[in-house]
XYZ file of C-alpha atoms in Angstrom:
743
model
C 133.517 104.689 104.013
C 133.726 108.185 102.570
C 130.946 109.243 100.214
C 131.619 108.038 96.681
C 130.558 110.348 93.864
C 129.614 108.465 90.703
C 128.993 110.652 87.660
C 127.585 109.520 84.308
C 128.126 112.016 81.507
C 125.559 111.454 78.764
C 122.066 109.995 78.945
C 122.118 107.772 75.887
C 121.478 104.042 75.860
C 124.780 103.277 77.604
C 124.491 106.065 80.163
C 120.962 105.070 81.160
C 121.999 101.429 81.558
C 125.001 102.389 83.698
C 122.904 104.667 85.918
C 120.208 102.055 86.469
C 122.760 99.334 87.265
C 124.506 101.556 89.815
C 121.221 102.633 91.394
C 120.038 99.053 91.747
C 123.113 98.319 93.848
C 123.282 101.505 95.904
C 119.679 102.689 96.208
C 119.768 102.173 99.992
C 123.333 103.358 100.507
C 123.559 107.037 101.440
C 127.339 106.887 101.115
C 127.092 106.695 97.329
C 125.879 109.635 95.235
C 124.891 108.999 91.616
C 124.638 111.926 89.206
C 123.583 111.936 85.563
C 124.604 114.972 83.497
C 123.202 115.617 80.027
C 122.672 118.643 77.816
C 119.006 117.669 77.357
C 116.231 116.898 79.816
C 115.303 113.770 77.918
C 116.726 110.507 76.591
C 116.493 110.246 72.791
C 115.490 106.970 71.169
C 118.121 107.206 68.449
C 116.942 104.070 66.641
C 113.564 105.692 65.979
C 114.733 109.051 64.605
C 113.915 107.990 61.051
C 110.244 107.792 62.055
C 110.294 111.438 63.106
C 112.181 112.470 59.960
C 109.589 110.680 57.834
C 106.634 112.156 59.787
C 105.384 108.752 60.885
C 105.379 109.783 64.543
C 105.554 113.055 66.417
C 108.861 114.300 67.866
C 107.844 113.612 71.464
C 107.578 109.903 70.655
C 111.382 109.570 70.733
C 111.785 111.710 73.856
C 111.759 109.918 77.213
C 112.321 112.468 79.954
C 114.833 111.685 82.668
C 112.114 112.573 85.171
C 110.096 109.644 83.854
C 113.063 107.277 83.770
C 114.406 108.063 87.232
C 111.189 108.888 89.061
C 111.224 107.377 92.523
C 115.048 107.282 92.680
C 117.619 109.470 94.399
C 119.744 109.909 91.266
C 120.744 113.540 90.802
C 119.699 114.847 87.390
C 121.704 117.754 86.022
C 121.027 119.573 82.749
C 124.260 121.203 81.633
C 126.795 121.286 78.802
C 130.191 120.042 79.931
C 132.991 121.846 78.103
C 135.992 120.114 79.644
C 137.301 117.650 82.210
C 140.261 117.970 84.571
C 141.167 114.346 85.138
C 143.859 115.165 87.700
C 141.548 117.068 90.036
C 138.551 114.927 89.039
C 136.300 117.773 87.975
C 133.873 118.245 85.102
C 133.546 121.845 83.984
C 130.825 123.801 82.257
C 130.335 127.508 81.695
C 128.329 127.775 84.898
C 129.472 125.055 87.308
C 131.964 122.365 88.266
C 131.139 118.795 89.264
C 133.411 116.573 91.358
C 133.601 112.837 90.819
C 135.346 109.740 92.159
C 134.284 107.546 89.246
C 133.301 108.857 85.834
C 131.405 107.122 83.025
C 131.726 108.803 79.624
C 128.723 108.104 77.420
C 128.777 111.144 75.162
C 127.974 109.187 72.010
C 129.330 109.484 68.510
C 128.719 111.691 65.503
C 128.527 111.313 61.713
C 131.767 110.656 59.812
C 132.083 112.543 56.521
C 135.459 111.039 55.521
C 136.762 114.453 54.469
C 134.850 114.302 51.174
C 134.696 117.743 49.644
C 131.393 119.538 50.038
C 129.547 116.689 51.745
C 129.241 118.146 55.227
C 128.345 121.594 53.908
C 125.613 120.354 51.567
C 124.066 117.390 53.333
C 121.729 116.578 56.152
C 122.706 114.090 58.839
C 120.395 112.060 61.072
C 122.079 111.970 64.446
C 119.825 113.980 66.750
C 116.220 114.967 67.228
C 117.080 118.375 65.790
C 118.450 116.669 62.665
C 115.244 114.653 62.311
C 113.096 117.770 62.661
C 115.129 119.599 60.012
C 114.698 116.729 57.560
C 110.996 116.424 58.368
C 110.292 120.080 57.631
C 112.559 120.233 54.582
C 110.985 117.116 53.036
C 107.445 118.501 53.002
C 108.647 121.926 51.958
C 110.070 120.403 48.748
C 106.614 119.087 47.835
C 104.954 122.395 48.637
C 107.398 124.345 46.483
C 107.354 121.789 43.672
C 103.567 121.975 43.427
C 103.904 125.617 42.330
C 107.111 125.330 40.283
C 106.604 125.820 36.508
C 110.190 124.887 35.563
C 110.218 121.111 35.063
C 113.968 120.738 35.658
C 113.799 122.629 38.950
C 110.697 120.698 39.912
C 112.489 117.405 39.239
C 115.417 118.551 41.386
C 113.053 119.440 44.224
C 111.390 116.037 44.025
C 114.630 114.028 43.966
C 115.641 112.705 47.384
C 119.038 111.052 47.799
C 120.134 109.009 50.810
C 123.844 108.202 50.919
C 124.506 104.914 52.677
C 122.607 101.624 52.600
C 123.146 100.647 56.207
C 120.442 100.514 58.853
C 119.859 104.269 59.026
C 119.830 104.814 55.263
C 117.454 101.960 54.466
C 115.099 102.814 57.316
C 115.021 106.463 56.277
C 114.292 105.777 52.605
C 111.477 103.458 53.730
C 109.901 106.302 55.693
C 110.314 108.673 52.749
C 108.485 106.268 50.436
C 105.454 106.146 52.734
C 105.499 109.887 53.304
C 105.796 110.452 49.550
C 102.428 108.809 48.960
C 100.751 111.041 51.558
C 102.271 114.267 50.244
C 101.615 113.415 46.601
C 97.924 113.180 47.434
C 98.047 116.360 49.510
C 99.807 118.487 46.881
C 98.389 116.730 43.799
C 101.752 115.567 42.490
C 101.974 112.315 40.482
C 103.957 109.637 42.351
C 105.985 108.949 39.203
C 107.399 112.479 39.388
C 109.080 111.770 42.739
C 112.484 110.097 42.710
C 113.807 108.170 45.733
C 117.482 107.177 45.466
C 119.850 105.184 47.694
C 123.556 105.515 46.837
C 125.949 102.920 48.296
C 129.712 102.580 47.769
C 129.641 98.825 48.492
C 128.142 96.111 46.336
C 125.143 95.371 48.584
C 122.722 96.958 50.999
C 122.619 96.095 54.710
C 125.952 94.253 54.649
C 125.638 93.195 58.288
C 122.638 90.901 57.662
C 122.249 87.689 55.644
C 121.889 87.622 51.866
C 118.286 86.259 51.771
C 117.092 89.116 53.971
C 119.036 91.658 51.916
C 117.324 90.423 48.765
C 113.910 90.779 50.371
C 114.706 94.321 51.460
C 115.871 95.282 47.961
C 112.838 93.661 46.362
C 110.460 95.577 48.628
C 112.204 98.900 48.016
C 112.181 98.478 44.254
C 108.544 97.452 44.342
C 107.796 100.752 46.076
C 109.662 102.730 43.432
C 113.051 103.302 45.065
C 116.273 103.351 43.045
C 119.291 101.570 44.538
C 122.668 102.492 43.068
C 125.461 100.178 44.291
C 129.234 100.425 43.823
C 128.766 104.172 43.563
C 131.269 106.104 45.642
C 130.398 109.730 46.275
C 133.365 111.962 45.505
C 131.892 115.340 46.241
C 128.836 117.470 46.692
C 127.796 120.991 45.870
C 124.637 123.009 46.201
C 121.869 121.146 44.391
C 123.911 118.100 43.326
C 126.160 115.199 44.335
C 129.105 113.825 42.346
C 129.831 110.114 41.827
C 133.138 108.370 41.130
C 132.104 107.462 37.577
C 131.777 111.146 36.738
C 127.994 111.258 36.838
C 125.982 113.536 39.070
C 122.543 113.567 40.628
C 120.731 116.868 40.945
C 118.834 117.123 44.196
C 117.773 119.582 46.860
C 117.765 116.826 49.483
C 120.994 114.955 50.194
C 121.126 112.964 53.448
C 124.401 111.442 54.644
C 124.243 108.211 56.709
C 127.593 106.652 55.800
C 129.414 106.369 59.087
C 129.791 107.149 62.783
C 132.837 108.266 64.680
C 133.885 110.185 67.741
C 132.066 113.317 68.766
C 133.119 116.911 69.191
C 133.507 116.316 72.899
C 136.164 113.613 72.469
C 138.368 116.159 70.703
C 138.309 118.309 73.827
C 139.434 115.778 76.415
C 142.899 114.475 77.155
C 142.327 110.759 76.574
C 143.973 108.295 74.217
C 141.895 107.482 71.162
C 141.707 104.052 69.653
C 141.016 105.576 66.253
C 140.579 109.117 65.009
C 138.220 110.649 62.522
C 138.998 112.445 59.293
C 136.129 114.904 59.229
C 136.209 118.668 59.185
C 134.799 120.931 61.856
C 131.057 121.650 61.690
C 129.840 123.909 58.922
C 127.157 126.520 59.533
C 124.650 126.906 56.720
C 121.193 128.309 56.131
C 119.797 124.990 57.335
C 121.703 125.142 60.630
C 124.622 123.176 61.997
C 125.087 119.862 60.220
C 126.694 116.915 61.939
C 129.445 117.194 64.518
C 132.389 119.349 65.397
C 135.973 118.159 65.126
C 139.283 118.883 63.493
C 141.150 117.312 60.612
C 144.008 114.982 61.601
C 146.088 112.333 59.922
C 145.439 108.671 60.714
C 148.771 108.227 62.475
C 147.987 110.978 64.972
C 146.072 109.143 67.654
C 146.940 110.908 70.878
C 144.956 113.028 73.271
C 143.624 116.521 72.799
C 142.372 117.783 69.477
C 141.415 114.562 67.757
C 137.834 113.587 67.204
C 137.885 109.856 67.736
C 136.708 106.903 69.772
C 138.262 106.522 73.213
C 140.516 103.517 73.768
C 139.355 101.213 76.613
C 140.406 97.875 78.081
C 138.230 94.817 78.651
C 136.786 96.420 81.806
C 135.724 99.545 79.880
C 138.403 101.594 81.665
C 140.163 104.255 79.626
C 143.824 103.777 78.812
C 144.817 106.834 80.853
C 142.743 106.761 84.070
C 141.444 103.702 85.920
C 138.546 105.591 87.473
C 137.303 106.864 84.092
C 135.207 104.518 81.968
C 133.936 104.932 78.412
C 130.762 103.302 77.097
C 128.624 103.201 73.975
C 129.467 104.798 70.646
C 132.431 106.820 71.911
C 134.615 103.830 72.911
C 137.111 101.844 70.863
C 137.551 98.186 71.841
C 138.694 95.269 69.713
C 137.067 91.936 70.547
C 138.158 88.843 68.642
C 139.909 91.004 66.051
C 136.756 93.056 65.432
C 135.941 96.519 66.680
C 132.711 96.678 68.655
C 129.889 97.870 66.382
C 128.156 101.115 67.267
C 124.709 99.678 67.898
C 122.254 99.719 70.794
C 123.192 96.303 72.178
C 126.838 97.370 72.388
C 125.793 100.488 74.289
C 123.633 98.563 76.750
C 126.213 95.861 77.396
C 129.190 98.213 77.766
C 127.160 100.458 80.075
C 126.301 97.520 82.300
C 129.896 96.231 82.300
C 131.307 99.622 83.285
C 128.786 99.992 86.130
C 129.453 96.490 87.461
C 133.195 97.108 87.446
C 132.773 100.399 89.312
C 130.777 98.461 91.896
C 133.550 95.863 92.042
C 136.119 98.621 92.627
C 134.088 100.133 95.461
C 133.328 96.758 97.054
C 136.860 95.430 96.600
C 135.803 92.566 94.317
C 137.233 91.272 91.048
C 136.214 93.135 87.922
C 134.377 91.462 85.046
C 135.769 91.479 81.518
C 133.427 92.559 78.743
C 131.971 89.829 76.560
C 129.504 90.768 73.862
C 126.264 88.873 73.396
C 124.349 90.066 70.342
C 120.851 88.762 69.709
C 120.338 89.876 66.135
C 119.305 92.795 63.997
C 116.032 94.307 62.834
C 115.526 96.839 60.058
C 112.172 98.492 59.395
C 111.444 99.798 55.910
C 108.594 102.146 56.664
C 105.890 101.223 59.125
C 104.580 98.169 57.289
C 107.611 96.071 56.385
C 110.813 94.904 58.036
C 113.507 92.244 57.854
C 114.848 90.651 60.994
C 117.269 88.094 62.339
C 116.502 87.930 66.035
C 117.860 85.041 68.041
C 118.557 83.085 64.881
C 114.960 83.435 63.675
C 114.958 85.077 60.249
C 111.692 86.784 59.354
C 110.366 89.490 57.086
C 107.184 91.480 56.653
C 104.548 91.260 59.379
C 106.483 89.001 61.756
C 109.676 91.041 61.508
C 107.777 94.260 62.160
C 106.044 92.696 65.161
C 109.414 91.527 66.470
C 110.843 95.031 66.185
C 107.957 96.479 68.160
C 108.316 93.795 70.843
C 112.023 94.529 71.227
C 111.292 98.244 71.554
C 108.628 97.540 74.164
C 111.031 95.332 76.100
C 113.627 98.093 76.190
C 111.143 100.797 77.167
C 109.712 98.684 79.978
C 113.193 98.399 81.459
C 113.730 102.139 81.079
C 110.468 103.642 82.324
C 108.042 100.814 83.007
C 104.432 100.620 81.945
C 104.263 104.373 81.420
C 106.780 104.209 78.563
C 105.041 101.178 77.064
C 101.709 102.982 76.991
C 103.328 105.997 75.358
C 104.923 103.813 72.692
C 101.649 102.035 71.916
C 99.887 105.364 71.552
C 102.500 106.774 69.183
C 102.962 103.629 67.107
C 99.367 102.384 66.939
C 96.569 104.296 68.671
C 97.524 107.781 67.433
C 99.092 106.754 64.126
C 98.072 108.809 61.086
C 97.640 107.736 57.483
C 97.451 104.025 58.438
C 101.244 103.771 58.540
C 101.465 100.609 60.635
C 101.753 96.955 59.719
C 98.146 96.477 60.863
C 96.834 99.499 59.003
C 94.653 102.008 60.798
C 92.504 99.520 62.686
C 93.699 100.729 66.094
C 93.945 104.417 65.290
C 90.439 105.248 64.091
C 88.541 107.133 66.782
C 84.943 108.082 67.490
C 83.983 111.390 69.077
C 83.314 111.063 72.786
C 79.921 112.705 72.636
C 78.616 109.912 70.406
C 78.898 107.602 73.422
C 76.981 109.881 75.810
C 73.486 108.433 75.101
C 74.812 104.896 75.498
C 76.586 105.826 78.727
C 73.436 107.369 80.207
C 71.234 104.467 79.096
C 73.563 101.825 80.511
C 73.702 103.746 83.774
C 69.914 103.949 83.894
C 69.643 100.189 83.414
C 71.983 99.571 86.339
C 69.948 101.924 88.539
C 66.761 100.051 87.602
C 68.451 96.727 88.378
C 69.284 97.939 91.875
C 65.843 99.446 92.499
C 64.137 96.264 91.283
C 66.108 94.233 93.805
C 64.907 96.525 96.583
C 61.339 95.933 95.392
C 61.969 92.185 95.396
C 62.820 92.319 99.098
C 66.616 92.395 99.063
C 66.459 94.921 101.941
C 63.715 92.990 103.787
C 66.004 90.779 105.842
C 63.183 89.246 107.908
C 62.114 87.419 104.752
C 65.474 85.644 104.596
C 68.102 85.628 101.868
C 67.176 86.694 98.348
C 70.625 85.921 96.927
C 70.803 82.220 97.681
C 70.460 81.374 93.976
C 74.077 82.428 93.518
C 75.298 79.533 95.660
C 75.267 75.761 95.364
C 72.371 73.744 96.711
C 72.844 73.081 100.420
C 75.293 75.942 100.922
C 74.079 78.446 103.497
C 75.116 82.061 103.496
C 76.284 83.487 106.748
C 73.292 84.541 108.849
C 70.796 82.169 107.188
C 69.306 79.551 109.574
C 69.154 75.903 108.475
C 65.739 74.832 107.135
C 65.226 72.138 109.834
C 65.744 74.624 112.667
C 63.357 77.094 111.126
C 60.667 74.423 110.629
C 61.061 73.197 114.203
C 60.773 76.693 115.590
C 57.683 77.420 113.516
C 56.033 74.134 114.539
C 56.725 74.765 118.209
C 55.237 78.209 118.022
C 52.129 76.874 116.312
C 51.540 74.171 118.911
C 51.937 76.660 121.732
C 49.407 79.012 120.152
C 46.825 76.229 119.638
C 47.245 74.989 123.175
C 46.832 78.493 124.575
C 43.685 79.145 122.540
C 42.080 75.855 123.590
C 42.850 76.478 127.204
C 41.285 79.952 127.054
C 37.992 78.640 125.523
C 37.548 75.878 128.036
C 38.256 78.213 130.957
C 35.509 80.572 129.830
C 32.976 77.748 129.644
C 33.880 76.384 133.057
C 33.838 79.829 134.659
C 30.228 80.403 133.567
C 29.157 77.103 135.059
C 31.055 77.159 138.341
C 28.432 79.057 140.637
C 25.840 76.209 140.344
C 27.069 72.948 138.925
C 23.588 71.581 138.337
C 22.351 74.674 136.652
C 25.564 74.766 134.747
C 24.907 71.278 133.422
C 21.414 72.192 132.291
C 22.641 75.349 130.679
C 25.277 73.497 128.805
C 22.759 70.937 127.583
C 20.314 73.624 126.439
C 23.012 75.560 124.747
C 24.162 72.461 122.953
C 20.684 71.690 121.648
C 20.147 75.249 120.510
C 23.517 75.380 118.825
C 22.898 72.113 117.044
C 19.571 73.339 115.671
C 21.036 76.621 114.548
C 23.937 74.937 112.889
C 21.631 72.576 111.013
C 19.578 75.495 109.681
C 22.632 77.425 108.608
C 24.117 74.435 106.833
C 20.882 73.764 104.976
C 20.563 77.396 103.827
C 24.170 77.518 102.749
C 23.780 74.324 100.778
C 20.815 75.760 98.861
C 22.723 78.948 98.082
C 25.805 77.106 96.923
C 23.709 74.810 94.754
C 22.055 77.763 93.009
C 25.343 79.534 92.536
C 26.952 76.390 91.231
C 24.272 75.980 88.601
C 24.741 79.576 87.394
C 28.494 79.305 87.479
C 28.425 76.069 85.579
C 26.428 77.673 82.808
C 28.807 80.660 82.677
C 31.894 78.513 82.788
C 30.584 76.278 80.049
C 29.910 79.303 77.826
C 33.311 80.814 78.566
C 35.005 77.511 77.954
C 33.347 77.232 74.576
C 34.481 80.779 73.659
C 38.014 80.230 74.891
C 38.199 76.929 73.100
C 37.118 78.512 69.845
C 39.535 81.428 70.248
C 42.327 79.118 71.257
C 41.756 76.916 68.264
C 41.825 79.947 65.974
C 44.899 81.462 67.644
C 46.679 78.148 67.652
C 45.976 77.662 63.968
C 47.203 81.204 63.173
C 50.274 80.899 65.370
C 51.066 77.514 63.944
C 50.811 78.813 60.408
C 52.994 81.831 61.241
C 55.531 79.673 63.011
C 55.656 77.266 60.114
C 56.157 80.143 57.690
C 58.846 81.804 59.847
C 60.517 78.485 60.410
C 60.634 77.819 56.708
C 62.036 81.287 55.970
C 64.374 81.884 58.885
C 64.467 78.929 61.177
C 65.248 79.409 64.865
C 68.752 80.802 65.030
C 69.287 81.714 68.670
C 67.138 81.850 71.784
C 68.356 85.059 73.393
C 66.487 84.240 76.577
C 68.807 81.345 77.332
C 71.622 81.787 79.801
C 75.026 82.371 78.261
C 76.423 79.548 80.381
C 73.806 76.991 81.517
C 73.256 76.852 85.264
C 73.923 73.114 85.339
C 77.190 73.292 83.390
C 80.454 72.103 84.861
C 82.050 75.529 84.591
C 79.252 77.201 86.551
C 79.478 74.477 89.192
C 83.236 75.013 89.470
C 82.819 78.783 89.712
C 80.137 78.553 92.387
C 82.089 76.071 94.470
C 85.416 77.898 94.094
C 84.446 81.541 94.426
C 80.861 81.903 95.599
C 80.639 78.991 98.051
C 84.231 79.407 99.146
C 84.317 83.194 99.541
C 81.026 85.040 99.173
C 79.094 82.606 101.384
C 81.065 83.856 104.386
C 79.713 87.376 103.960
C 76.633 87.961 106.132
C 73.734 87.809 103.699
C 72.223 91.232 104.578
C 75.642 92.791 103.988
C 76.052 90.821 100.758
C 72.661 91.894 99.428
C 73.087 95.543 100.404
C 76.521 95.523 98.791
C 75.200 94.191 95.477
C 72.304 96.645 95.362
C 74.465 99.637 96.236
C 77.125 98.635 93.702
C 74.525 98.364 90.943
C 72.985 101.730 91.778
C 76.454 103.250 92.213
C 77.556 102.007 88.790
C 74.442 103.489 87.263
C 74.765 106.897 88.865
C 78.469 107.107 88.006
C 77.834 106.266 84.364
C 74.920 108.643 84.060
C 76.990 111.478 85.498
C 80.175 110.564 83.650
C 82.009 110.356 86.980
C 84.912 107.873 87.282
C 83.566 106.316 84.100
C 86.523 104.002 83.545
C 86.141 102.491 87.019
C 82.351 102.262 86.749
C 82.546 100.581 83.344
C 85.193 98.178 84.627
C 83.098 97.207 87.658
C 80.106 96.835 85.343
C 82.026 94.294 83.291
C 83.136 92.424 86.414
C 79.575 92.265 87.784
C 78.269 90.943 84.482
C 80.991 88.306 84.390
C 80.120 87.179 87.935
C 76.462 86.807 86.965
C 77.466 85.038 83.749
C 79.761 82.584 85.508
C 77.015 81.954 88.053
C 74.789 80.744 85.218
C 72.212 83.515 85.601
C 73.019 85.920 82.755
C 71.110 85.648 79.483
C 72.256 86.457 75.965
C 69.864 89.394 75.725
C 71.747 91.003 78.638
C 75.190 90.647 77.056
C 75.006 94.157 75.621
C 75.824 95.411 79.133
C 79.372 94.070 78.716
C 80.009 95.383 75.208
C 78.620 98.807 76.039
C 80.884 99.005 79.088
C 83.929 98.145 76.967
C 83.165 101.094 74.716
C 82.875 103.407 77.707
C 86.336 102.460 78.988
C 87.865 104.802 76.420
C 87.254 108.014 78.345
C 83.539 108.395 77.598
C 83.041 110.398 80.782
C 85.224 113.271 79.588
C 82.594 114.350 77.082
C 79.571 115.957 78.768
C 80.516 114.273 82.022
C 82.137 115.082 85.356
C 85.350 113.337 84.329
C 86.089 116.387 82.201
C 87.074 118.150 85.437
C 87.786 115.274 87.801
C 90.360 113.327 85.767
C 92.869 116.182 85.204
C 92.822 116.980 88.923
C 93.367 113.353 89.876
C 96.134 113.051 87.300
C 98.007 115.997 88.808
C 97.637 114.604 92.306
C 98.574 111.042 91.382
C 101.660 111.994 89.378
C 103.071 113.652 92.468
C 102.735 110.641 94.768
C 105.675 108.480 95.790
C 103.825 105.344 94.722
C 103.412 106.641 91.176
C 107.106 107.486 91.010
C 108.261 104.138 92.344
C 106.041 102.092 90.053
C 106.168 104.329 86.931
C 102.373 104.163 86.931
C 102.035 107.902 86.462
C 100.010 109.358 83.602
C 102.074 111.335 81.115
C 104.930 113.162 82.839
C 105.563 113.047 86.608
C 105.720 116.214 88.636
C 109.121 117.871 88.501
C 111.209 116.976 91.491
C 112.377 119.922 93.564
C 115.791 119.396 95.109
């Protein structure tokens, strides 16, 4: 078939899902080209923008680069701003290029809806992009800084009044972040907490209308406990510089007014010739001293729903195809689809599911199969109120507080794993827990407190020295003297022979045979000498032998008698000395025993014997040790030739020690150290007073070699090399960002 060009415009939740679904199908098909076009080089985690706005996390925590997401794939990544689309010629146009397509997925997202309320867009902040979050973040702290030096109490009160319009997910999550940030900034700028006013204004009669009443009540209770004001049934009728106007005629003076009351079509949808399912009522963007707020668009009446000029949501059918072109699909926040008399909500699950449906139907078109109609499947909702509290209804399980917050983190981790694998998960854990400031997590600061790396240097060197000594001691014990047999047999079950070790019966037989041969040879040599001296004259030889025998007998008798006298004298002297020594030792022993007994009794009465650190952690005779020996040592290690096995253990121990002492590959050395200790422990030969090896190694896993160690230079070089490998790209096991792909 001819090459099919599949283009996804927009790298939001829906666009990413569509691209991944298409790639999974066509990753080995060179007749299909997949291109993702976005104005940014990164995917923004829109559901976490409130954390950036409230300074809980850094801006890069919500940025997942497309290089990370699509590393190891052949998806074309294009950074460009598309200004228009010619649907007849199938071209996307920007100021610098044109892009052809056969199938197009529109995932350009939505934008805030201001409902044409006078002054709102000009005088409010919105939270719909990373740039919006950064503006709010900087403005929020600036109010505290200015208020700390403001002598006019009315102006100071206005600076310290923060109003969030809208009590939906975004509004409640943002006010929760503000409350936590308030406490930090009040301490920093010495402002009483009571002087800061946090206000939520909602036109409806409840907060979070999409979740159940019990959870709403818990959310309200928590917010009020933290000092937030919640004003319900309060429709905003206008805004001006420094104030907002309510329907009852009252006003709230504030320098910080954040609008979170609705989402609609984006500026881009007003520029393309597609039928809208519903149009927006907002004005075009307003430029102010704070920058561009919200979206661009034009004002239109509700009955004007057609094509160019209207900022609205694009009408699609059940296959996510637009009403005007079958090869153009719309996904995510910018579509309009009514399911069971309800418009699809603009939430992440809608984006993911519509993105997948559109991609599967494009595949069906290409393959000539039947298309699949969209069917939503929502699993629940989770709303965090700061970093320590949340309410959740996930899968029918309604929770609040700790459990709800944990559930929210798990859902985020699940999504990130699907997007960028373990790399994204590690980044999330760092931002949300390990690098968190001001203890703003539901587990406090227990995972974020850090020690300086140089504090661990003495421990690292000492642990390394101990491993070197362990290896050297084994050499001294004969582990390299293979003629003496195996020195590592204690690690195996009784009766199990390592490879290369001869059975005991064979060794005994060989030794016995050698001994008998030697005795026989010696006896034969002696007798031959005697007979040789006698052979010239047999008679004379007989006389000589007789004379020699008599002489030898006499000499032997004299020697024996003299020796007996000497031994007797020595025995008498020794007996006297031994008796005296025995008396002295007995007296000393009695005294020492009495003293030791008294001390032991005293210590026993005061302390008692708590723990014998010399005992093995797991007894050698225990069932677990037996199972471990039989399963791993007898079944695997016994087949390694014992000289090789012993050399390997000694070299590993010395290698661990040298690596730790030099701070070279410290993570690996510490990890192997832990494994070695566990093997010895499970073999029943590791005592409690050696357990510090394990705990010290755990501490060193945290990059201890980068401080006054070779890892300071080695690790960055390895990181650069590894991030450029194909394996790292395919598995997402790169560290930080992968190397930029050159195409």
